[in-house]
């Protein structure tokens, strides 16, 4: 048995390859460097979905814009009960209102949903009215406009596109595996995406970036870092944004995010000194983890600089995981379709280690 299924191969996929030793990510034959900062989210979604749907349009942007308008109707179901929940729980509840199915229309609505619902939930929790989608905009531009009520700058749109593309797919991570298991039962894409959101929200997976802001705020200045980090480790806490099941070197997405933060914030007065401070904290964390776990190579993962990027884009930390879902949903859907196309029901076995009945049956 493999603890946590480490090293177990559970699927063949044409979608993405995570090379944990080389620190390399390939998405459908393209390296992350070729895509991040260059392709739009719609283009990468098209790339991921190619061959998994009939009649996939050459340009997904208009269809995704129309789907944003369609799902916006569900925002009226946001009630005070849901607004007391965390953004990811409220966003998941609204997504659960969408009908199940396996076709392209369902896939487009599910891909539109996290962007539309996250913006509406964040605004409603701040006492502001939701902003209707603009189907003529790109997905990243509209996500930011719906969040703030004003158009985002081209640099901000590019930064969010870079993020969404970077996290669009990543092998058989926990949420994608959950989505594939559900798809293998033929439950439908909505069920698979809801399972993906549910697995993503945990702090060991996509729930990490919100607490990273808490960590940076609690540390306050670089000279406090070591004492704070040592106290956290002594308390048995994990340091969010570090370590990975597959990468034994630096997660390549960490540098894609750091570059995006630098491009977004340099030359502007946004968050002066924040990146340099985060770099100092990162250096302290890496030094401490090396001392404490010399046998396990623990390095920076995607979440550390994601936290800075989403903060610079004015998402509240409580909603960071929702933005992750906004990007990863394209990958969940592609994996669900791939599973349906070729895979059997996923049904592993367990070894019973409990007591035997006293009397034979
Ligand atoms: N801080 C402190 N200790 C750590 C960390 C960390 N970030 N990561 C791993 N360790 C410790 C483990 O506790 C373990 O110690 P032990 O042997 O004394 O029990 C040892 O290092 C080895 O851990 P791994 O086997 O490498 O961890 P695993 O593969 O089970 O977990 C995970 C990977 C969940 C990402 C882990 O590194 C972690 O909890 N990181 C912090 C949360 C985080 O950043 N999550 C986002 C991951 S990226 C993503 O999902 C998009």
PDB file of C-alpha atoms in Angstrom, residues 43-308:
ATOM      1  CA  UNK A  43      -7.219  29.642 -25.521  1.00  0.00           C
ATOM      2  CA  UNK A  44      -5.863  27.231 -22.924  1.00  0.00           C
ATOM      3  CA  UNK A  45      -9.367  25.945 -22.137  1.00  0.00           C
ATOM      4  CA  UNK A  46      -9.782  25.264 -25.864  1.00  0.00           C
ATOM      5  CA  UNK A  47      -6.434  23.484 -25.907  1.00  0.00           C
ATOM      6  CA  UNK A  48      -7.434  21.300 -22.943  1.00  0.00           C
ATOM      7  CA  UNK A  49     -10.875  20.485 -24.338  1.00  0.00           C
ATOM      8  CA  UNK A  50      -9.710  19.783 -27.894  1.00  0.00           C
ATOM      9  CA  UNK A  51     -10.969  16.351 -28.966  1.00  0.00           C
ATOM     10  CA  UNK A  52     -13.185  15.935 -25.906  1.00  0.00           C
ATOM     11  CA  UNK A  53     -16.261  17.752 -27.256  1.00  0.00           C
ATOM     12  CA  UNK A  54     -17.907  17.756 -30.675  1.00  0.00           C
ATOM     13  CA  UNK A  55     -18.268  21.110 -32.415  1.00  0.00           C
ATOM     14  CA  UNK A  56     -15.806  22.958 -30.214  1.00  0.00           C
ATOM     15  CA  UNK A  57     -15.688  26.517 -31.643  1.00  0.00           C
ATOM     16  CA  UNK A  58     -12.284  27.806 -32.768  1.00  0.00           C
ATOM     17  CA  UNK A  59     -12.692  30.752 -30.415  1.00  0.00           C
ATOM     18  CA  UNK A  60     -14.273  29.890 -27.073  1.00  0.00           C
ATOM     19  CA  UNK A  61     -14.501  33.493 -25.856  1.00  0.00           C
ATOM     20  CA  UNK A  62     -17.983  34.369 -27.212  1.00  0.00           C
ATOM     21  CA  UNK A  63     -19.512  31.088 -25.987  1.00  0.00           C
ATOM     22  CA  UNK A  64     -17.928  31.512 -22.558  1.00  0.00           C
ATOM     23  CA  UNK A  65     -19.176  35.125 -22.422  1.00  0.00           C
ATOM     24  CA  UNK A  66     -22.707  33.941 -23.229  1.00  0.00           C
ATOM     25  CA  UNK A  67     -22.399  31.250 -20.542  1.00  0.00           C
ATOM     26  CA  UNK A  68     -21.428  33.898 -17.956  1.00  0.00           C
ATOM     27  CA  UNK A  69     -24.631  35.767 -18.777  1.00  0.00           C
ATOM     28  CA  UNK A  70     -26.656  32.545 -18.479  1.00  0.00           C
ATOM     29  CA  UNK A  71     -25.298  31.522 -15.070  1.00  0.00           C
ATOM     30  CA  UNK A  72     -25.673  35.048 -13.672  1.00  0.00           C
ATOM     31  CA  UNK A  73     -29.398  34.246 -13.276  1.00  0.00           C
ATOM     32  CA  UNK A  74     -28.457  31.954 -10.364  1.00  0.00           C
ATOM     33  CA  UNK A  75     -26.948  34.863  -8.395  1.00  0.00           C
ATOM     34  CA  UNK A  76     -30.469  35.819  -7.280  1.00  0.00           C
ATOM     35  CA  UNK A  77     -30.391  32.645  -5.113  1.00  0.00           C
ATOM     36  CA  UNK A  78     -27.707  34.179  -2.864  1.00  0.00           C
ATOM     37  CA  UNK A  79     -29.495  34.537   0.436  1.00  0.00           C
ATOM     38  CA  UNK A  80     -28.324  35.623   3.869  1.00  0.00           C
ATOM     39  CA  UNK A  81     -27.670  32.007   4.877  1.00  0.00           C
ATOM     40  CA  UNK A  82     -25.189  31.594   2.035  1.00  0.00           C
ATOM     41  CA  UNK A  83     -23.591  34.970   2.670  1.00  0.00           C
ATOM     42  CA  UNK A  84     -22.635  33.817   6.159  1.00  0.00           C
ATOM     43  CA  UNK A  85     -20.581  31.031   4.598  1.00  0.00           C
ATOM     44  CA  UNK A  86     -17.035  31.301   3.261  1.00  0.00           C
ATOM     45  CA  UNK A  87     -16.865  32.468  -0.382  1.00  0.00           C
ATOM     46  CA  UNK A  88     -15.872  29.004  -1.612  1.00  0.00           C
ATOM     47  CA  UNK A  89     -18.850  27.398   0.143  1.00  0.00           C
ATOM     48  CA  UNK A  90     -21.252  30.032  -1.225  1.00  0.00           C
ATOM     49  CA  UNK A  91     -19.742  29.740  -4.724  1.00  0.00           C
ATOM     50  CA  UNK A  92     -20.022  25.934  -4.541  1.00  0.00           C
ATOM     51  CA  UNK A  93     -23.666  26.168  -3.445  1.00  0.00           C
ATOM     52  CA  UNK A  94     -24.538  28.396  -6.421  1.00  0.00           C
ATOM     53  CA  UNK A  95     -22.644  26.065  -8.764  1.00  0.00           C
ATOM     54  CA  UNK A  96     -24.718  23.167  -7.385  1.00  0.00           C
ATOM     55  CA  UNK A  97     -27.801  24.906  -8.818  1.00  0.00           C
ATOM     56  CA  UNK A  98     -26.590  24.196 -12.355  1.00  0.00           C
ATOM     57  CA  UNK A  99     -28.032  21.127 -14.052  1.00  0.00           C
ATOM     58  CA  UNK A 100     -25.843  18.070 -14.512  1.00  0.00           C
ATOM     59  CA  UNK A 101     -24.913  16.799 -17.958  1.00  0.00           C
ATOM     60  CA  UNK A 102     -21.956  15.976 -20.147  1.00  0.00           C
ATOM     61  CA  UNK A 103     -22.221  18.279 -23.134  1.00  0.00           C
ATOM     62  CA  UNK A 104     -20.418  21.438 -24.177  1.00  0.00           C
ATOM     63  CA  UNK A 105     -23.194  23.757 -22.963  1.00  0.00           C
ATOM     64  CA  UNK A 106     -22.907  22.276 -19.453  1.00  0.00           C
ATOM     65  CA  UNK A 107     -19.107  22.532 -19.612  1.00  0.00           C
ATOM     66  CA  UNK A 108     -19.265  26.201 -20.608  1.00  0.00           C
ATOM     67  CA  UNK A 109     -21.706  27.072 -17.833  1.00  0.00           C
ATOM     68  CA  UNK A 110     -19.508  25.299 -15.279  1.00  0.00           C
ATOM     69  CA  UNK A 111     -16.440  27.152 -16.544  1.00  0.00           C
ATOM     70  CA  UNK A 112     -18.273  30.479 -16.369  1.00  0.00           C
ATOM     71  CA  UNK A 113     -19.665  29.801 -12.895  1.00  0.00           C
ATOM     72  CA  UNK A 114     -16.683  30.349 -10.540  1.00  0.00           C
ATOM     73  CA  UNK A 115     -15.841  33.754 -12.065  1.00  0.00           C
ATOM     74  CA  UNK A 116     -19.432  34.998 -11.964  1.00  0.00           C
ATOM     75  CA  UNK A 117     -20.349  33.567  -8.547  1.00  0.00           C
ATOM     76  CA  UNK A 118     -17.087  34.571  -6.847  1.00  0.00           C
ATOM     77  CA  UNK A 119     -17.499  38.201  -7.893  1.00  0.00           C
ATOM     78  CA  UNK A 120     -21.151  38.232  -6.806  1.00  0.00           C
ATOM     79  CA  UNK A 121     -20.404  36.596  -3.425  1.00  0.00           C
ATOM     80  CA  UNK A 122     -17.468  38.902  -2.629  1.00  0.00           C
ATOM     81  CA  UNK A 123     -19.519  41.967  -3.531  1.00  0.00           C
ATOM     82  CA  UNK A 124     -22.599  40.805  -1.621  1.00  0.00           C
ATOM     83  CA  UNK A 125     -20.502  40.080   1.479  1.00  0.00           C
ATOM     84  CA  UNK A 126     -19.247  43.678   1.236  1.00  0.00           C
ATOM     85  CA  UNK A 127     -22.844  44.917   0.924  1.00  0.00           C
ATOM     86  CA  UNK A 128     -22.542  45.700  -2.811  1.00  0.00           C
ATOM     87  CA  UNK A 129     -24.893  44.731  -5.644  1.00  0.00           C
ATOM     88  CA  UNK A 130     -23.696  42.129  -8.154  1.00  0.00           C
ATOM     89  CA  UNK A 131     -22.381  43.332 -11.510  1.00  0.00           C
ATOM     90  CA  UNK A 132     -23.815  41.703 -14.649  1.00  0.00           C
ATOM     91  CA  UNK A 133     -21.356  39.926 -16.924  1.00  0.00           C
ATOM     92  CA  UNK A 134     -20.258  41.583 -20.155  1.00  0.00           C
ATOM     93  CA  UNK A 135     -20.188  38.776 -22.736  1.00  0.00           C
ATOM     94  CA  UNK A 136     -18.017  40.840 -25.089  1.00  0.00           C
ATOM     95  CA  UNK A 137     -15.070  40.854 -22.672  1.00  0.00           C
ATOM     96  CA  UNK A 138     -12.483  38.142 -22.181  1.00  0.00           C
ATOM     97  CA  UNK A 139     -13.011  35.897 -19.168  1.00  0.00           C
ATOM     98  CA  UNK A 140     -10.227  37.431 -17.011  1.00  0.00           C
ATOM     99  CA  UNK A 141     -11.248  41.004 -17.855  1.00  0.00           C
ATOM    100  CA  UNK A 142     -14.868  40.293 -17.019  1.00  0.00           C
ATOM    101  CA  UNK A 143     -14.017  38.445 -13.808  1.00  0.00           C
ATOM    102  CA  UNK A 144     -12.174  41.545 -12.542  1.00  0.00           C
ATOM    103  CA  UNK A 145     -14.843  43.954 -13.777  1.00  0.00           C
ATOM    104  CA  UNK A 146     -17.603  41.930 -12.076  1.00  0.00           C
ATOM    105  CA  UNK A 147     -15.534  41.906  -8.868  1.00  0.00           C
ATOM    106  CA  UNK A 148     -14.843  45.630  -8.718  1.00  0.00           C
ATOM    107  CA  UNK A 149     -17.563  47.253 -10.789  1.00  0.00           C
ATOM    108  CA  UNK A 150     -14.927  49.035 -12.914  1.00  0.00           C
ATOM    109  CA  UNK A 151     -12.877  47.868 -15.893  1.00  0.00           C
ATOM    110  CA  UNK A 152      -9.486  46.445 -14.951  1.00  0.00           C
ATOM    111  CA  UNK A 153      -6.279  47.736 -16.555  1.00  0.00           C
ATOM    112  CA  UNK A 154      -4.673  45.668 -19.368  1.00  0.00           C
ATOM    113  CA  UNK A 155      -1.822  44.787 -16.969  1.00  0.00           C
ATOM    114  CA  UNK A 156      -4.289  43.450 -14.395  1.00  0.00           C
ATOM    115  CA  UNK A 157      -6.165  41.444 -17.020  1.00  0.00           C
ATOM    116  CA  UNK A 158      -2.897  39.962 -18.224  1.00  0.00           C
ATOM    117  CA  UNK A 159      -1.907  39.088 -14.654  1.00  0.00           C
ATOM    118  CA  UNK A 160      -5.177  37.274 -13.984  1.00  0.00           C
ATOM    119  CA  UNK A 161      -5.016  35.498 -17.354  1.00  0.00           C
ATOM    120  CA  UNK A 162      -1.471  34.379 -16.484  1.00  0.00           C
ATOM    121  CA  UNK A 163      -2.697  32.975 -13.179  1.00  0.00           C
ATOM    122  CA  UNK A 164      -5.746  31.193 -14.637  1.00  0.00           C
ATOM    123  CA  UNK A 165      -3.631  29.635 -17.403  1.00  0.00           C
ATOM    124  CA  UNK A 166      -0.908  28.590 -14.938  1.00  0.00           C
ATOM    125  CA  UNK A 167      -3.320  26.678 -12.712  1.00  0.00           C
ATOM    126  CA  UNK A 168      -5.608  25.364 -15.474  1.00  0.00           C
ATOM    127  CA  UNK A 169      -4.329  21.795 -15.205  1.00  0.00           C
ATOM    128  CA  UNK A 170      -1.760  19.903 -13.173  1.00  0.00           C
ATOM    129  CA  UNK A 171      -1.761  16.138 -13.552  1.00  0.00           C
ATOM    130  CA  UNK A 172      -3.631  14.020 -11.071  1.00  0.00           C
ATOM    131  CA  UNK A 173      -3.754  16.442  -8.159  1.00  0.00           C
ATOM    132  CA  UNK A 174      -6.282  15.733  -5.384  1.00  0.00           C
ATOM    133  CA  UNK A 175      -9.147  17.775  -6.838  1.00  0.00           C
ATOM    134  CA  UNK A 176      -8.651  16.438 -10.374  1.00  0.00           C
ATOM    135  CA  UNK A 177      -8.517  12.881  -9.062  1.00  0.00           C
ATOM    136  CA  UNK A 178     -11.754  13.536  -7.131  1.00  0.00           C
ATOM    137  CA  UNK A 179     -13.353  14.897 -10.315  1.00  0.00           C
ATOM    138  CA  UNK A 180     -12.201  11.842 -12.303  1.00  0.00           C
ATOM    139  CA  UNK A 181     -13.555   9.412  -9.704  1.00  0.00           C
ATOM    140  CA  UNK A 182     -16.952  11.115  -9.862  1.00  0.00           C
ATOM    141  CA  UNK A 183     -16.903  11.288 -13.669  1.00  0.00           C
ATOM    142  CA  UNK A 184     -16.089   7.565 -13.782  1.00  0.00           C
ATOM    143  CA  UNK A 185     -19.468   6.819 -12.193  1.00  0.00           C
ATOM    144  CA  UNK A 186     -21.120   8.788 -15.068  1.00  0.00           C
ATOM    145  CA  UNK A 187     -22.646  11.218 -12.579  1.00  0.00           C
ATOM    146  CA  UNK A 188     -22.110  14.197 -14.925  1.00  0.00           C
ATOM    147  CA  UNK A 189     -19.803  17.185 -15.244  1.00  0.00           C
ATOM    148  CA  UNK A 190     -21.551  19.313 -12.605  1.00  0.00           C
ATOM    149  CA  UNK A 191     -21.096  16.563 -10.034  1.00  0.00           C
ATOM    150  CA  UNK A 192     -17.446  16.157 -11.046  1.00  0.00           C
ATOM    151  CA  UNK A 193     -16.782  19.913 -10.770  1.00  0.00           C
ATOM    152  CA  UNK A 194     -18.514  20.118  -7.374  1.00  0.00           C
ATOM    153  CA  UNK A 195     -16.264  17.293  -6.169  1.00  0.00           C
ATOM    154  CA  UNK A 196     -13.255  19.164  -7.552  1.00  0.00           C
ATOM    155  CA  UNK A 197     -14.215  22.363  -5.714  1.00  0.00           C
ATOM    156  CA  UNK A 198     -14.722  20.411  -2.502  1.00  0.00           C
ATOM    157  CA  UNK A 199     -11.291  18.776  -2.667  1.00  0.00           C
ATOM    158  CA  UNK A 200      -9.620  22.024  -3.725  1.00  0.00           C
ATOM    159  CA  UNK A 201     -10.843  24.001  -0.736  1.00  0.00           C
ATOM    160  CA  UNK A 202      -8.690  22.162   1.817  1.00  0.00           C
ATOM    161  CA  UNK A 203      -5.609  24.008   3.118  1.00  0.00           C
ATOM    162  CA  UNK A 204      -3.256  21.258   1.954  1.00  0.00           C
ATOM    163  CA  UNK A 205      -4.407  21.891  -1.635  1.00  0.00           C
ATOM    164  CA  UNK A 206      -6.040  25.074  -2.979  1.00  0.00           C
ATOM    165  CA  UNK A 207      -6.899  26.548   0.398  1.00  0.00           C
ATOM    166  CA  UNK A 208      -3.270  27.511   1.071  1.00  0.00           C
ATOM    167  CA  UNK A 209      -2.967  31.060  -0.375  1.00  0.00           C
ATOM    168  CA  UNK A 210      -5.405  32.829   1.977  1.00  0.00           C
ATOM    169  CA  UNK A 211      -3.452  31.712   5.078  1.00  0.00           C
ATOM    170  CA  UNK A 212      -0.214  32.844   3.361  1.00  0.00           C
ATOM    171  CA  UNK A 213      -1.418  36.447   3.638  1.00  0.00           C
ATOM    172  CA  UNK A 214      -2.200  35.819   7.324  1.00  0.00           C
ATOM    173  CA  UNK A 215       1.334  34.470   7.758  1.00  0.00           C
ATOM    174  CA  UNK A 216       2.946  37.469   6.023  1.00  0.00           C
ATOM    175  CA  UNK A 217       0.829  39.890   8.033  1.00  0.00           C
ATOM    176  CA  UNK A 218       1.625  38.138  11.303  1.00  0.00           C
ATOM    177  CA  UNK A 219       5.382  38.165  10.532  1.00  0.00           C
ATOM    178  CA  UNK A 220       5.214  41.868   9.646  1.00  0.00           C
ATOM    179  CA  UNK A 221       8.917  42.469   8.975  1.00  0.00           C
ATOM    180  CA  UNK A 222      11.769  40.229   7.789  1.00  0.00           C
ATOM    181  CA  UNK A 223      13.607  40.248  11.121  1.00  0.00           C
ATOM    182  CA  UNK A 224      10.573  38.616  12.784  1.00  0.00           C
ATOM    183  CA  UNK A 225      10.450  35.766  10.279  1.00  0.00           C
ATOM    184  CA  UNK A 226      12.651  33.136  11.922  1.00  0.00           C
ATOM    185  CA  UNK A 227      11.089  33.404  15.374  1.00  0.00           C
ATOM    186  CA  UNK A 228       7.562  33.353  13.957  1.00  0.00           C
ATOM    187  CA  UNK A 229       8.257  30.390  11.663  1.00  0.00           C
ATOM    188  CA  UNK A 230       9.967  28.392  14.394  1.00  0.00           C
ATOM    189  CA  UNK A 231       7.029  28.969  16.721  1.00  0.00           C
ATOM    190  CA  UNK A 232       4.618  27.830  13.993  1.00  0.00           C
ATOM    191  CA  UNK A 233       6.620  24.650  13.394  1.00  0.00           C
ATOM    192  CA  UNK A 234       6.918  24.011  17.126  1.00  0.00           C
ATOM    193  CA  UNK A 235       3.143  24.266  17.192  1.00  0.00           C
ATOM    194  CA  UNK A 236       2.951  21.507  14.562  1.00  0.00           C
ATOM    195  CA  UNK A 237       1.750  23.845  11.811  1.00  0.00           C
ATOM    196  CA  UNK A 238       2.681  23.451   8.163  1.00  0.00           C
ATOM    197  CA  UNK A 239       4.082  26.496   6.408  1.00  0.00           C
ATOM    198  CA  UNK A 240       1.626  27.325   3.667  1.00  0.00           C
ATOM    199  CA  UNK A 241       3.000  27.696   0.142  1.00  0.00           C
ATOM    200  CA  UNK A 242       5.845  25.211   0.651  1.00  0.00           C
ATOM    201  CA  UNK A 243       6.223  21.528  -0.116  1.00  0.00           C
ATOM    202  CA  UNK A 244       4.572  19.428  -2.780  1.00  0.00           C
ATOM    203  CA  UNK A 245       3.709  15.788  -3.285  1.00  0.00           C
ATOM    204  CA  UNK A 246       5.297  15.596  -6.730  1.00  0.00           C
ATOM    205  CA  UNK A 247       7.865  18.417  -7.024  1.00  0.00           C
ATOM    206  CA  UNK A 248      11.177  17.655  -5.358  1.00  0.00           C
ATOM    207  CA  UNK A 249      12.486  20.960  -6.720  1.00  0.00           C
ATOM    208  CA  UNK A 250      10.894  24.376  -7.015  1.00  0.00           C
ATOM    209  CA  UNK A 251       7.379  24.324  -8.492  1.00  0.00           C
ATOM    210  CA  UNK A 252       7.766  26.022 -11.911  1.00  0.00           C
ATOM    211  CA  UNK A 253       4.453  27.776 -11.346  1.00  0.00           C
ATOM    212  CA  UNK A 254       5.977  29.643  -8.379  1.00  0.00           C
ATOM    213  CA  UNK A 255       8.282  31.549 -10.732  1.00  0.00           C
ATOM    214  CA  UNK A 256       5.488  32.138 -13.257  1.00  0.00           C
ATOM    215  CA  UNK A 257       3.512  33.753 -10.422  1.00  0.00           C
ATOM    216  CA  UNK A 258       6.478  35.729  -9.102  1.00  0.00           C
ATOM    217  CA  UNK A 259       7.154  37.137 -12.566  1.00  0.00           C
ATOM    218  CA  UNK A 260       3.481  38.065 -12.912  1.00  0.00           C
ATOM    219  CA  UNK A 261       3.495  39.858  -9.529  1.00  0.00           C
ATOM    220  CA  UNK A 262       6.669  41.713 -10.460  1.00  0.00           C
ATOM    221  CA  UNK A 263       5.247  42.824 -13.811  1.00  0.00           C
ATOM    222  CA  UNK A 264       2.001  43.914 -12.202  1.00  0.00           C
ATOM    223  CA  UNK A 265       3.481  45.868  -9.313  1.00  0.00           C
ATOM    224  CA  UNK A 266       6.750  47.315 -10.652  1.00  0.00           C
ATOM    225  CA  UNK A 267       6.535  50.970 -11.556  1.00  0.00           C
ATOM    226  CA  UNK A 268       3.282  51.333  -9.639  1.00  0.00           C
ATOM    227  CA  UNK A 269       2.709  52.362  -6.061  1.00  0.00           C
ATOM    228  CA  UNK A 270       0.762  49.173  -5.402  1.00  0.00           C
ATOM    229  CA  UNK A 271       2.072  47.331  -2.358  1.00  0.00           C
ATOM    230  CA  UNK A 272       5.543  48.956  -2.160  1.00  0.00           C
ATOM    231  CA  UNK A 273       8.090  46.548  -0.725  1.00  0.00           C
ATOM    232  CA  UNK A 274       5.616  43.659  -0.533  1.00  0.00           C
ATOM    233  CA  UNK A 275       7.442  41.458  -3.045  1.00  0.00           C
ATOM    234  CA  UNK A 276      10.840  42.053  -1.410  1.00  0.00           C
ATOM    235  CA  UNK A 277       9.331  41.260   1.988  1.00  0.00           C
ATOM    236  CA  UNK A 278       7.771  38.051   0.657  1.00  0.00           C
ATOM    237  CA  UNK A 279      11.121  37.065  -0.875  1.00  0.00           C
ATOM    238  CA  UNK A 280      12.794  37.545   2.503  1.00  0.00           C
ATOM    239  CA  UNK A 281      10.157  35.396   4.235  1.00  0.00           C
ATOM    240  CA  UNK A 282      10.494  32.756   1.499  1.00  0.00           C
ATOM    241  CA  UNK A 283      14.277  32.615   2.050  1.00  0.00           C
ATOM    242  CA  UNK A 284      13.741  32.151   5.820  1.00  0.00           C
ATOM    243  CA  UNK A 285      11.168  29.386   5.269  1.00  0.00           C
ATOM    244  CA  UNK A 286      13.414  27.514   2.844  1.00  0.00           C
ATOM    245  CA  UNK A 287      16.368  27.737   5.233  1.00  0.00           C
ATOM    246  CA  UNK A 288      14.308  26.457   8.165  1.00  0.00           C
ATOM    247  CA  UNK A 289      12.681  23.633   6.206  1.00  0.00           C
ATOM    248  CA  UNK A 290      16.116  22.551   4.991  1.00  0.00           C
ATOM    249  CA  UNK A 291      17.369  22.409   8.582  1.00  0.00           C
ATOM    250  CA  UNK A 292      14.282  20.585   9.849  1.00  0.00           C
ATOM    251  CA  UNK A 293      13.697  18.165   6.985  1.00  0.00           C
ATOM    252  CA  UNK A 294      17.106  17.581   5.403  1.00  0.00           C
ATOM    253  CA  UNK A 295      15.925  14.310   3.813  1.00  0.00           C
ATOM    254  CA  UNK A 296      12.847  15.696   2.064  1.00  0.00           C
ATOM    255  CA  UNK A 297      13.353  18.451  -0.469  1.00  0.00           C
ATOM    256  CA  UNK A 298      10.675  21.029   0.431  1.00  0.00           C
ATOM    257  CA  UNK A 299      10.563  24.041  -1.854  1.00  0.00           C
ATOM    258  CA  UNK A 300       8.241  26.884  -2.784  1.00  0.00           C
ATOM    259  CA  UNK A 301       4.967  25.859  -4.441  1.00  0.00           C
ATOM    260  CA  UNK A 302       2.589  27.808  -6.681  1.00  0.00           C
ATOM    261  CA  UNK A 303       0.558  29.148  -3.779  1.00  0.00           C
ATOM    262  CA  UNK A 304       3.160  31.434  -2.194  1.00  0.00           C
ATOM    263  CA  UNK A 305       3.338  34.048  -4.974  1.00  0.00           C
ATOM    264  CA  UNK A 306      -0.261  33.357  -5.987  1.00  0.00           C
ATOM    265  CA  UNK A 307      -1.228  34.936  -2.674  1.00  0.00           C
ATOM    266  CA  UNK A 308       0.658  38.120  -3.578  1.00  0.00           C
TER     267      UNK A 308
END
